[in-house]
Amino acid sequence: MKQRTVEDKRTIYILIILIASGLLLILVNNIEYVRVYKNLMVRVMFPSSRLVMYPLDKIDRACRESGKLLSLYSENKRLKKEIESLNLEYKDIDYLKAENASLKETMRIRQYYNADLIPATIISHYPEEYFASFNISKGKKDGVGKDMPVIGVIGTKWVLLGRIDEVYDDFSRVILITASNFRCAAELSDGSLGVVKGNNEWIIKMEYISPNANISKGDEVYTSGTGGIFPSGLFIGRVSDSDTLKFSIAKEAYIEADYYPQNSKYVYVLKK
Amino acid sequence: MIRIPLLLITGFIAQLVIFNYLSPSGLGINFTLLIAIQIALIRGSYTGELFGFFSGLIEDIFSLGVIGERALVRALIGFLAGRFKGKFAVQNIFFQIFLVFFIFAFYNISIYFIRAIFYYSPFPLKRILLISALNSIIAPLVYHLVKKASAR
């Protein structure tokens, strides 16, 4: 009984101390140095609290995000399908655009030369014959014949690429303007005539130009139409340099070709 | 003896990690207070007031609120609840629910008045009944849990 009274007293004393401490703590909450101490305590304790809460926050966020993800997944699937079908449509449109442009050019050239054009695809262009020749997809069956001019298009210009050298049933071999055995009658922009010769490089030579010719860098060179193989007005290239030969009265010019067959897919054979 | 501080820490972590999380519209389960009440009912006033004070103090620190308010009220609650030790049928579910309901109401009103007196933002009185009811329902479960955990 006595022990119980002692215990009760102890309990009451402790309670008084605790209540007093509690009250003191509440009262000193607003004192400045306690605030500093509190802030310090918070700074120490808060990260640990956040650390404990971290996994739960993550789970909560994951649950919310997974819901969003599910809807995003189905939306993504639908959009992917739409993109695929749109891509296919775009490809079709691009193809049709290219085809349309090519057909327009064909029409223009046909009207200009009053001749048929045979559109062809470059099917092979070997590195060993880079400046010499390439093969096209049209042959005897399509009406392609030997020495027919092969042309390409740059913007609105029709460019001479070469001529048909060998004809097979379904394909043909084209000799390029840059080939060393290529010859063609040409005309400078001032009307001076000459002969263009391939040189197995992008710079081709124009020879037998009149000594009175006024040649300057950048002058455009076209086919002259003489010789009977190539029609006049086909673009060949621009003058990059000119020279007067020491033991001859003629001048010669170096022409840079504008058209690179390796960048192209389609060419045209000008049917006579 | 080590079980009581362990229970305090475990209860606090559970409060922080689980019960604070499961509090829709702020109607949360005050697990640490429930433990404090049950500890007081099982162990008596001395342990109850100490447990209440320290569990309240830890929560005060972590809550970034008024330091000392929970500590003060819980120490008092621990003492008062401890007075019922051995006197009533503390294992009775209805007694548990009834007691916890009133203790929670007392706790929340006390916090309200402390905040009102010391010019801190007061506790919303409207929710006291709902919070007390919610916590009193799970009180018998916590009693058995604490009884097992604190068995000597």
Coordinates of C-alpha atoms in Angstrom, one line a residue:
Chain A
M1 CA 0.0 0.0 0.0
K2 CA 2.8 2.3 1.0
Q3 CA 4.8 1.3 -2.1
R4 CA 1.8 2.1 -4.2
T5 CA 1.5 5.5 -2.7
V6 CA 5.2 6.2 -3.4
E7 CA 4.7 5.1 -7.0
D8 CA 1.7 7.3 -7.3
K9 CA 3.6 10.3 -6.0
R10 CA 6.5 9.6 -8.4
T11 CA 4.0 9.4 -11.2
I12 CA 2.4 12.7 -10.2
Y13 CA 5.8 14.4 -9.9
I14 CA 6.9 13.1 -13.3
L15 CA 3.5 14.3 -14.7
I16 CA 4.0 17.7 -13.2
I17 CA 7.6 17.8 -14.7
L18 CA 6.3 16.7 -18.1
I19 CA 3.4 19.2 -18.1
A20 CA 5.8 21.9 -17.1
S21 CA 8.2 20.9 -19.8
G22 CA 5.4 20.8 -22.3
L23 CA 4.2 24.3 -21.3
L24 CA 7.7 25.6 -21.3
L25 CA 8.2 24.2 -24.8
I26 CA 5.0 25.8 -26.0
L27 CA 5.9 29.1 -24.5
V28 CA 9.4 29.3 -25.9
N29 CA 8.3 28.3 -29.4
N30 CA 8.3 31.9 -30.5
I31 CA 11.6 33.0 -28.9
E32 CA 14.1 33.7 -31.5
Y33 CA 17.0 31.5 -30.3
V34 CA 14.5 28.6 -29.9
R35 CA 13.4 29.2 -33.5
V36 CA 17.0 28.9 -34.5
Y37 CA 17.4 25.7 -32.5
K38 CA 14.1 24.4 -34.0
N39 CA 15.2 25.2 -37.5
L40 CA 18.4 23.4 -36.8
M41 CA 16.4 20.4 -35.4
V42 CA 14.1 20.5 -38.4
R43 CA 17.1 20.6 -40.7
V44 CA 18.5 17.5 -39.1
M45 CA 15.2 15.7 -38.7
F46 CA 13.4 16.6 -41.8
P47 CA 15.7 14.8 -44.2
S48 CA 15.4 11.7 -42.2
S49 CA 11.6 12.0 -42.3
R50 CA 11.8 12.5 -46.0
L51 CA 14.1 9.5 -46.3
V52 CA 11.4 7.4 -44.5
M53 CA 8.7 8.8 -46.7
Y54 CA 10.7 8.5 -49.9
P55 CA 9.8 4.9 -50.8
L56 CA 6.2 5.4 -50.1
D57 CA 6.1 8.6 -52.1
K58 CA 7.7 6.6 -54.9
I59 CA 5.1 3.9 -54.7
D60 CA 2.3 6.4 -54.7
R61 CA 3.8 8.2 -57.6
A62 CA 4.3 4.9 -59.4
C63 CA 0.7 4.0 -58.9
R64 CA -0.5 7.3 -60.3
E65 CA 2.0 7.2 -63.1
S66 CA 1.1 3.7 -64.1
G67 CA -2.5 4.8 -64.6
K68 CA -1.3 7.6 -66.8
L69 CA 1.1 5.2 -68.5
L70 CA -1.7 2.8 -69.4
S71 CA -3.7 5.5 -71.2
L72 CA -0.5 6.9 -72.7
Y73 CA 0.4 3.4 -73.9
S74 CA -2.9 3.0 -75.8
E75 CA -2.7 6.5 -77.1
N76 CA 0.9 5.9 -78.2
K77 CA -0.1 2.7 -80.0
R78 CA -2.9 4.5 -81.8
L79 CA -0.6 7.4 -82.8
K80 CA 2.1 5.1 -84.0
K81 CA -0.4 3.4 -86.3
E82 CA -1.5 6.8 -87.6
I83 CA 2.1 7.9 -88.1
E84 CA 2.8 4.7 -90.0
S85 CA -0.2 5.2 -92.3
L86 CA 0.8 8.9 -92.8
N87 CA 4.3 8.0 -93.6
L88 CA 3.1 5.6 -96.2
E89 CA 0.9 8.4 -97.6
Y90 CA 3.8 10.8 -97.6
K91 CA 6.0 8.3 -99.4
D92 CA 3.3 7.9 -102.0
I93 CA 3.0 11.7 -102.3
D94 CA 6.8 12.1 -102.7
Y95 CA 6.9 9.4 -105.3
L96 CA 4.0 11.0 -107.2
K97 CA 5.7 14.4 -107.0
A98 CA 8.9 13.1 -108.4
E99 CA 7.1 11.2 -111.1
N100 CA 5.0 14.3 -111.9
A101 CA 8.1 16.5 -112.1
S102 CA 9.8 14.0 -114.4
L103 CA 6.8 13.7 -116.6
K104 CA 6.4 17.5 -116.8
E105 CA 10.1 17.7 -117.9
T106 CA 9.5 15.0 -120.5
M107 CA 6.6 16.9 -121.9
R108 CA 8.6 20.1 -122.1
I109 CA 11.5 18.5 -123.8
R110 CA 9.3 16.6 -126.2
Q111 CA 7.5 19.7 -127.2
Y112 CA 10.8 21.6 -127.6
Y113 CA 12.7 19.1 -129.7
N114 CA 9.6 17.6 -131.3
A115 CA 11.1 14.2 -130.4
D116 CA 10.2 11.3 -128.1
L117 CA 11.9 11.0 -124.8
I118 CA 12.5 7.6 -123.2
P119 CA 12.7 7.9 -119.4
A120 CA 15.2 5.4 -118.0
T121 CA 16.7 4.6 -114.6
I122 CA 20.4 4.3 -114.0
I123 CA 20.8 0.7 -113.1
S124 CA 24.5 0.5 -112.5
H125 CA 27.4 2.9 -112.4
Y126 CA 30.7 1.1 -111.5
P127 CA 33.5 3.0 -109.7
E128 CA 36.0 1.7 -112.3
E129 CA 34.0 3.5 -115.0
Y130 CA 33.1 6.5 -112.9
F131 CA 33.8 9.1 -115.6
A132 CA 33.3 6.8 -118.5
S133 CA 29.9 5.1 -118.5
F134 CA 26.8 3.8 -116.8
N135 CA 24.0 1.5 -117.7
I136 CA 20.4 2.4 -118.0
S137 CA 17.2 0.3 -117.8
K138 CA 16.0 0.8 -121.3
G139 CA 17.1 -1.0 -124.4
K140 CA 16.2 -2.1 -127.9
K141 CA 12.7 -3.1 -126.9
D142 CA 12.0 0.4 -125.7
G143 CA 13.2 2.0 -128.9
V144 CA 16.7 3.0 -127.7
G145 CA 19.2 3.1 -130.5
K146 CA 23.0 3.7 -130.8
D147 CA 24.3 7.3 -130.5
M148 CA 21.1 8.6 -129.1
P149 CA 21.7 11.5 -126.7
V150 CA 21.2 10.9 -123.0
I151 CA 20.1 13.9 -121.0
G152 CA 19.3 14.8 -117.4
V153 CA 17.5 17.7 -115.8
I154 CA 18.8 20.4 -113.4
G155 CA 16.0 22.7 -112.4
T156 CA 14.8 23.9 -115.8
K157 CA 18.0 23.1 -117.7
W158 CA 18.4 20.0 -119.9
V159 CA 21.9 18.7 -119.5
L160 CA 23.8 16.5 -121.8
L161 CA 25.1 13.5 -120.0
G162 CA 26.4 11.4 -122.8
R163 CA 25.2 9.1 -125.6
I164 CA 24.1 5.6 -126.1
D165 CA 27.1 3.4 -126.9
E166 CA 25.9 -0.1 -126.8
V167 CA 22.3 -1.2 -126.9
Y168 CA 20.9 -4.5 -125.6
D169 CA 17.4 -5.8 -125.5
D170 CA 16.5 -4.5 -122.0
F171 CA 19.3 -2.1 -121.1
S172 CA 21.9 0.1 -122.7
R173 CA 25.4 1.4 -122.0
V174 CA 25.8 5.2 -121.9
I175 CA 29.1 6.9 -122.7
L176 CA 29.5 9.9 -120.4
I177 CA 30.5 13.3 -121.5
T178 CA 33.5 13.0 -119.3
A179 CA 34.7 9.8 -121.0
S180 CA 38.0 10.2 -122.9
N181 CA 36.4 8.9 -126.1
F182 CA 33.5 11.3 -126.1
R183 CA 33.3 14.1 -128.6
C184 CA 30.6 16.7 -129.1
A185 CA 30.2 20.0 -131.0
A186 CA 29.6 22.8 -128.6
E187 CA 28.9 26.5 -128.4
L188 CA 30.0 29.2 -126.0
S189 CA 27.6 31.8 -124.8
D190 CA 29.2 34.3 -127.2
G191 CA 28.4 32.0 -130.1
S192 CA 31.9 30.7 -130.6
L193 CA 32.0 27.1 -131.7
G194 CA 34.3 24.2 -130.6
V195 CA 34.5 20.6 -129.8
V196 CA 34.1 19.2 -126.3
K197 CA 36.3 16.2 -125.4
G198 CA 36.0 14.1 -122.3
N199 CA 39.1 13.9 -120.1
N200 CA 38.2 11.2 -117.6
E201 CA 37.6 13.8 -114.9
W202 CA 35.0 16.4 -114.1
I203 CA 36.8 19.1 -116.0
I204 CA 36.2 18.5 -119.7
K205 CA 38.0 20.3 -122.5
M206 CA 36.6 22.4 -125.3
E207 CA 39.0 22.6 -128.2
Y208 CA 39.2 24.4 -131.6
I209 CA 37.7 27.6 -130.4
S210 CA 38.2 30.6 -132.6
P211 CA 41.1 32.8 -131.5
N212 CA 38.7 35.8 -131.6
A213 CA 36.4 34.1 -129.0
N214 CA 35.8 36.1 -125.9
I215 CA 36.0 33.4 -123.2
S216 CA 35.5 34.3 -119.5
K217 CA 35.2 32.2 -116.4
G218 CA 31.6 31.1 -115.7
D219 CA 30.5 31.2 -119.4
E220 CA 27.9 28.6 -120.1
V221 CA 28.5 26.0 -122.8
Y222 CA 25.8 24.3 -124.8
T223 CA 25.6 21.8 -127.6
S224 CA 25.7 23.5 -131.0
G225 CA 23.7 21.0 -132.9
T226 CA 26.3 20.5 -135.6
G227 CA 27.4 17.0 -136.3
G228 CA 24.0 15.5 -136.3
I229 CA 24.1 13.5 -133.2
F230 CA 23.2 16.0 -130.5
P231 CA 20.5 18.6 -130.8
S232 CA 21.4 22.2 -130.0
G233 CA 20.8 23.9 -126.7
L234 CA 21.7 21.1 -124.3
F235 CA 23.7 22.4 -121.4
I236 CA 27.2 21.0 -121.0
G237 CA 28.8 23.1 -118.2
R238 CA 30.5 26.3 -117.3
V239 CA 34.0 27.5 -118.3
S240 CA 36.4 27.3 -115.4
D241 CA 39.6 28.2 -117.3
S242 CA 40.8 29.0 -120.8
D243 CA 44.1 28.9 -122.6
T244 CA 45.6 29.9 -126.0
L245 CA 47.8 27.1 -127.4
K246 CA 51.4 28.0 -128.2
F247 CA 51.7 26.3 -131.6
S248 CA 48.2 26.9 -132.7
I249 CA 46.0 29.9 -133.3
A250 CA 43.0 28.1 -131.7
K251 CA 41.9 28.6 -128.1
E252 CA 40.8 26.0 -125.7
A253 CA 38.6 26.2 -122.6
Y254 CA 38.1 24.0 -119.5
I255 CA 34.5 23.2 -118.6
E256 CA 33.2 22.1 -115.3
A257 CA 30.3 19.7 -115.6
D258 CA 27.3 20.6 -113.5
Y259 CA 25.5 17.4 -113.5
Y260 CA 26.7 14.4 -111.5
P261 CA 25.0 11.2 -112.6
Q262 CA 25.7 9.5 -109.2
N263 CA 23.3 12.0 -107.6
S264 CA 20.6 11.1 -110.1
K265 CA 18.3 8.2 -110.6
Y266 CA 16.5 9.1 -113.8
V267 CA 17.8 10.1 -117.2
Y268 CA 16.1 10.5 -120.6
V269 CA 17.1 9.1 -123.9
L270 CA 16.3 11.5 -126.7
K271 CA 14.8 9.5 -129.5
K272 CA 15.6 10.9 -132.9
Chain B
M1 CA 12.3 -2.3 -20.9
I2 CA 13.7 -1.8 -24.3
R3 CA 10.3 -2.8 -25.8
I4 CA 8.6 0.4 -24.9
P5 CA 11.1 2.7 -26.7
L6 CA 11.1 0.3 -29.6
L7 CA 7.3 0.4 -29.7
L8 CA 7.5 4.2 -29.6
I9 CA 9.9 4.3 -32.6
T10 CA 8.0 1.6 -34.5
G11 CA 4.7 3.4 -33.9
F12 CA 6.1 6.7 -35.0
I13 CA 7.5 5.2 -38.2
A14 CA 4.2 3.4 -38.9
Q15 CA 2.4 6.7 -38.3
L16 CA 4.8 8.5 -40.6
V17 CA 4.9 5.9 -43.3
I18 CA 1.5 4.3 -43.3
F19 CA -1.1 6.2 -41.3
N20 CA -0.2 9.7 -42.4
Y21 CA -0.4 8.4 -45.9
L22 CA -3.8 6.8 -45.3
S23 CA -5.6 10.0 -44.3
P24 CA -8.2 11.0 -46.8
S25 CA -9.2 14.6 -46.3
G26 CA -7.1 14.8 -43.2
L27 CA -9.2 12.1 -41.4
G28 CA -6.3 10.2 -40.2
I29 CA -5.6 7.4 -37.7
N30 CA -3.5 8.7 -34.9
F31 CA -1.6 5.5 -34.3
T32 CA 1.0 6.9 -31.9
L33 CA -1.8 8.3 -29.6
L34 CA -3.6 5.0 -29.8
I35 CA -0.4 3.2 -28.7
A36 CA 0.1 5.7 -25.9
I37 CA -3.4 5.1 -24.6
Q38 CA -3.0 1.3 -24.8
I39 CA 0.4 1.4 -23.2
A40 CA -1.1 3.5 -20.4
L41 CA -4.0 1.0 -20.0
I42 CA -1.7 -2.0 -19.9
R43 CA 1.3 -0.6 -18.0
G44 CA -0.2 2.2 -15.9
S45 CA 0.1 6.0 -15.5
Y46 CA 3.9 6.2 -15.1
T47 CA 4.8 4.5 -18.4
G48 CA 1.7 6.0 -20.0
E49 CA 2.7 9.6 -19.3
L50 CA 6.3 9.1 -20.3
F51 CA 5.3 7.3 -23.5
G52 CA 2.7 9.9 -24.3
F53 CA 5.1 12.8 -23.6
F54 CA 7.9 11.5 -25.8
S55 CA 5.7 10.2 -28.6
G56 CA 4.1 13.6 -28.6
L57 CA 7.5 15.4 -28.6
I58 CA 8.8 13.4 -31.5
E59 CA 5.6 14.2 -33.5
D60 CA 5.9 17.9 -32.5
I61 CA 9.4 18.0 -33.9
F62 CA 8.5 16.2 -37.1
S63 CA 5.3 18.0 -37.7
L64 CA 7.2 21.4 -37.9
G65 CA 4.3 22.7 -35.8
V66 CA 4.2 24.0 -32.2
I67 CA 6.8 22.1 -30.2
G68 CA 5.3 20.8 -26.9
E69 CA 1.6 20.8 -27.6
R70 CA 1.2 17.1 -28.3
A71 CA 3.8 16.3 -25.7
L72 CA 1.9 18.1 -23.0
V73 CA -1.6 16.7 -23.8
R74 CA -0.4 13.2 -24.4
A75 CA 1.5 13.2 -21.1
L76 CA -1.8 14.1 -19.4
I77 CA -3.7 11.5 -21.5
G78 CA -1.1 8.8 -20.6
F79 CA -1.5 9.7 -16.9
L80 CA -5.3 9.7 -17.0
A81 CA -5.6 6.5 -19.1
G82 CA -3.2 4.8 -16.8
R83 CA -5.5 5.4 -13.9
F84 CA -7.9 2.8 -15.5
K85 CA -5.3 0.1 -15.3
G86 CA -6.8 -2.9 -13.5
K87 CA -9.9 -1.0 -12.5
F88 CA -12.2 -1.6 -15.5
A89 CA -12.5 -4.3 -18.1
V90 CA -9.9 -2.7 -20.3
Q91 CA -10.1 -5.7 -22.7
N92 CA -13.7 -5.1 -23.4
I93 CA -14.2 -3.9 -27.0
F94 CA -17.0 -1.5 -26.1
F95 CA -15.1 0.0 -23.2
Q96 CA -12.1 0.4 -25.5
I97 CA -14.2 2.2 -28.2
F98 CA -15.9 4.3 -25.6
L99 CA -12.7 5.3 -23.8
V100 CA -10.7 6.0 -26.9
F101 CA -13.6 8.1 -28.4
F102 CA -13.6 10.4 -25.3
I103 CA -9.8 10.5 -25.1
F104 CA -9.5 11.6 -28.7
A105 CA -12.2 14.2 -28.3
F106 CA -10.3 15.5 -25.2
Y107 CA -7.0 15.4 -27.0
N108 CA -8.3 17.3 -30.0
I109 CA -10.2 19.9 -28.0
S110 CA -7.1 20.4 -25.8
I111 CA -4.9 21.0 -28.9
Y112 CA -7.5 23.4 -30.1
F113 CA -7.4 25.4 -26.9
I114 CA -3.7 25.4 -26.6
R115 CA -3.4 26.8 -30.2
A116 CA -6.2 29.3 -29.5
I117 CA -4.5 30.5 -26.2
F118 CA -1.0 30.8 -27.7
Y119 CA -2.2 32.3 -30.9
Y120 CA -1.3 29.4 -33.2
S121 CA -3.5 28.3 -36.0
P122 CA -6.3 26.3 -34.3
F123 CA -7.4 22.8 -35.0
P124 CA -10.6 22.4 -37.0
L125 CA -13.2 21.5 -34.4
K126 CA -15.7 20.3 -36.9
R127 CA -13.8 17.1 -37.5
I128 CA -13.2 16.1 -33.9
L129 CA -16.2 13.7 -33.8
L130 CA -15.3 12.0 -37.1
I131 CA -11.6 11.6 -36.1
S132 CA -12.5 10.3 -32.7
A133 CA -15.0 7.8 -34.1
L134 CA -12.6 6.5 -36.7
N135 CA -9.8 6.0 -34.2
S136 CA -12.0 4.5 -31.5
I137 CA -13.1 1.8 -34.0
I138 CA -9.6 0.5 -34.5
A139 CA -8.7 0.9 -30.8
P140 CA -9.4 -2.8 -29.8
L141 CA -7.1 -4.0 -32.5
V142 CA -4.3 -1.7 -31.4
Y143 CA -4.8 -2.9 -27.8
H144 CA -4.1 -6.5 -28.8
L145 CA -1.2 -5.5 -30.9
V146 CA 0.4 -3.4 -28.1
K147 CA -0.4 -6.1 -25.5
K148 CA 1.5 -8.7 -27.5
A149 CA 4.4 -6.3 -28.3
S150 CA 4.8 -5.0 -24.8
A151 CA 4.4 -8.4 -23.0
R152 CA 7.2 -8.8 -20.5

